[in-house]
Amino acid sequence: MSDAAMRDRALAAAHQATEAAAELMRFAREGADLNGTFGEIEVVEKLLDAAKMAIECLPEDENSQRYSDIYGDIKHEIQGWI
């Protein structure tokens, strides 16, 4: 993956994580939404997607290998949501 593509992926990951964090903060302040605990935002899915994209930004070296099992589990889990 090119440097520009990794930066784009990192920005997308940050966006997903930020949306999830904002909803978690809203829930902490106000409680459950009329549409459910976290309202319209799929908090867990967004956090998992952010984690997947963050792992994809890692270089192919020993550090990224420690995330390979987690990455596989996340990919498997979110395939059903897309």
mmCIF file of C-alpha atoms in Angstrom:
data_model
loop_
_atom_site.group_PDB
_atom_site.id
_atom_site.type_symbol
_atom_site.label_atom_id
_atom_site.label_comp_id
_atom_site.label_asym_id
_atom_site.label_seq_id
_atom_site.Cartn_x
_atom_site.Cartn_y
_atom_site.Cartn_z
ATOM 1 C CA MET A 1 0.000 0.000 0.000
ATOM 2 C CA SER A 2 1.367 3.390 -0.929
ATOM 3 C CA ASP A 3 2.051 6.083 1.644
ATOM 4 C CA ALA A 4 -0.875 8.155 0.356
ATOM 5 C CA ALA A 5 -3.202 5.148 0.540
ATOM 6 C CA MET A 6 -2.080 4.426 4.117
ATOM 7 C CA ARG A 7 -2.760 8.037 5.094
ATOM 8 C CA ASP A 8 -6.213 7.853 3.498
ATOM 9 C CA ARG A 9 -6.886 4.604 5.358
ATOM 10 C CA ALA A 10 -5.702 6.174 8.623
ATOM 11 C CA LEU A 11 -8.039 9.126 8.087
ATOM 12 C CA ALA A 12 -10.970 6.781 7.451
ATOM 13 C CA ALA A 13 -10.097 4.808 10.597
ATOM 14 C CA ALA A 14 -9.964 8.015 12.628
ATOM 15 C CA HIS A 15 -13.353 9.074 11.252
ATOM 16 C CA GLN A 16 -14.983 5.765 12.227
ATOM 17 C CA ALA A 17 -13.426 5.831 15.691
ATOM 18 C CA THR A 18 -14.422 9.472 16.207
ATOM 19 C CA GLU A 19 -18.063 8.809 15.327
ATOM 20 C CA ALA A 20 -18.143 5.872 17.738
ATOM 21 C CA ALA A 21 -16.443 7.856 20.515
ATOM 22 C CA ALA A 22 -18.871 10.765 20.071
ATOM 23 C CA GLU A 23 -21.831 8.413 20.422
ATOM 24 C CA LEU A 24 -20.302 6.763 23.503
ATOM 25 C CA MET A 25 -19.842 10.206 25.059
ATOM 26 C CA ARG A 26 -23.436 11.148 24.187
ATOM 27 C CA PHE A 27 -24.659 7.937 25.792
ATOM 28 C CA ALA A 28 -22.572 8.604 28.923
ATOM 29 C CA ARG A 29 -24.148 12.069 29.261
ATOM 30 C CA GLU A 30 -27.743 11.388 28.189
ATOM 31 C CA GLY A 31 -28.366 7.653 28.425
ATOM 32 C CA ALA A 32 -30.087 5.439 25.872
ATOM 33 C CA ASP A 33 -31.501 6.938 22.693
ATOM 34 C CA LEU A 34 -35.118 6.364 21.615
ATOM 35 C CA ASN A 35 -33.741 4.102 18.859
ATOM 36 C CA GLY A 36 -31.732 1.923 21.261
ATOM 37 C CA THR A 37 -28.733 2.163 23.516
ATOM 38 C CA PHE A 38 -26.542 3.944 20.987
ATOM 39 C CA GLY A 39 -29.224 5.295 18.687
ATOM 40 C CA GLU A 40 -28.506 5.134 14.982
ATOM 41 C CA ILE A 41 -24.731 4.736 15.388
ATOM 42 C CA GLU A 42 -23.331 1.191 15.262
ATOM 43 C CA VAL A 43 -20.649 1.830 17.886
ATOM 44 C CA VAL A 44 -19.060 -1.620 18.035
ATOM 45 C CA GLU A 45 -19.018 -2.013 14.265
ATOM 46 C CA LYS A 46 -17.397 1.388 13.776
ATOM 47 C CA LEU A 47 -14.720 0.650 16.385
ATOM 48 C CA LEU A 48 -13.955 -2.742 14.838
ATOM 49 C CA ASP A 49 -13.771 -1.187 11.375
ATOM 50 C CA ALA A 50 -11.418 1.499 12.703
ATOM 51 C CA ALA A 51 -9.212 -1.176 14.289
ATOM 52 C CA LYS A 52 -9.153 -3.177 11.038
ATOM 53 C CA MET A 53 -8.089 -0.132 9.026
ATOM 54 C CA ALA A 54 -5.451 0.811 11.610
ATOM 55 C CA ILE A 55 -3.958 -2.686 11.375
ATOM 56 C CA GLU A 56 -3.951 -2.385 7.565
ATOM 57 C CA CYS A 57 -1.759 0.708 7.932
ATOM 58 C CA LEU A 58 0.968 -1.231 9.726
ATOM 59 C CA PRO A 59 4.055 -2.184 7.726
ATOM 60 C CA GLU A 60 4.593 -5.849 6.897
ATOM 61 C CA ASP A 61 7.023 -6.666 9.683
ATOM 62 C CA GLU A 62 7.096 -8.458 13.008
ATOM 63 C CA ASN A 63 4.919 -5.859 14.741
ATOM 64 C CA SER A 64 2.047 -6.399 12.319
ATOM 65 C CA GLN A 65 2.278 -10.170 12.788
ATOM 66 C CA ARG A 66 1.110 -9.860 16.383
ATOM 67 C CA TYR A 67 -2.172 -8.430 15.078
ATOM 68 C CA SER A 68 -2.778 -11.065 12.398
ATOM 69 C CA ASP A 69 -5.180 -13.192 14.471
ATOM 70 C CA ILE A 70 -7.109 -10.149 15.643
ATOM 71 C CA TYR A 71 -7.250 -8.812 12.082
ATOM 72 C CA GLY A 72 -8.631 -12.116 10.796
ATOM 73 C CA ASP A 73 -11.271 -12.220 13.514
ATOM 74 C CA ILE A 74 -12.333 -8.631 12.854
ATOM 75 C CA LYS A 75 -12.535 -9.190 9.091
ATOM 76 C CA HIS A 76 -14.631 -12.302 9.610
ATOM 77 C CA GLU A 77 -16.962 -10.510 12.018
ATOM 78 C CA ILE A 78 -17.575 -7.394 9.931
ATOM 79 C CA GLN A 79 -18.115 -9.273 6.657
ATOM 80 C CA GLY A 80 -21.662 -9.951 7.811
ATOM 81 C CA TRP A 81 -22.349 -6.258 8.326
ATOM 82 C CA ILE A 82 -21.343 -5.063 4.893
#
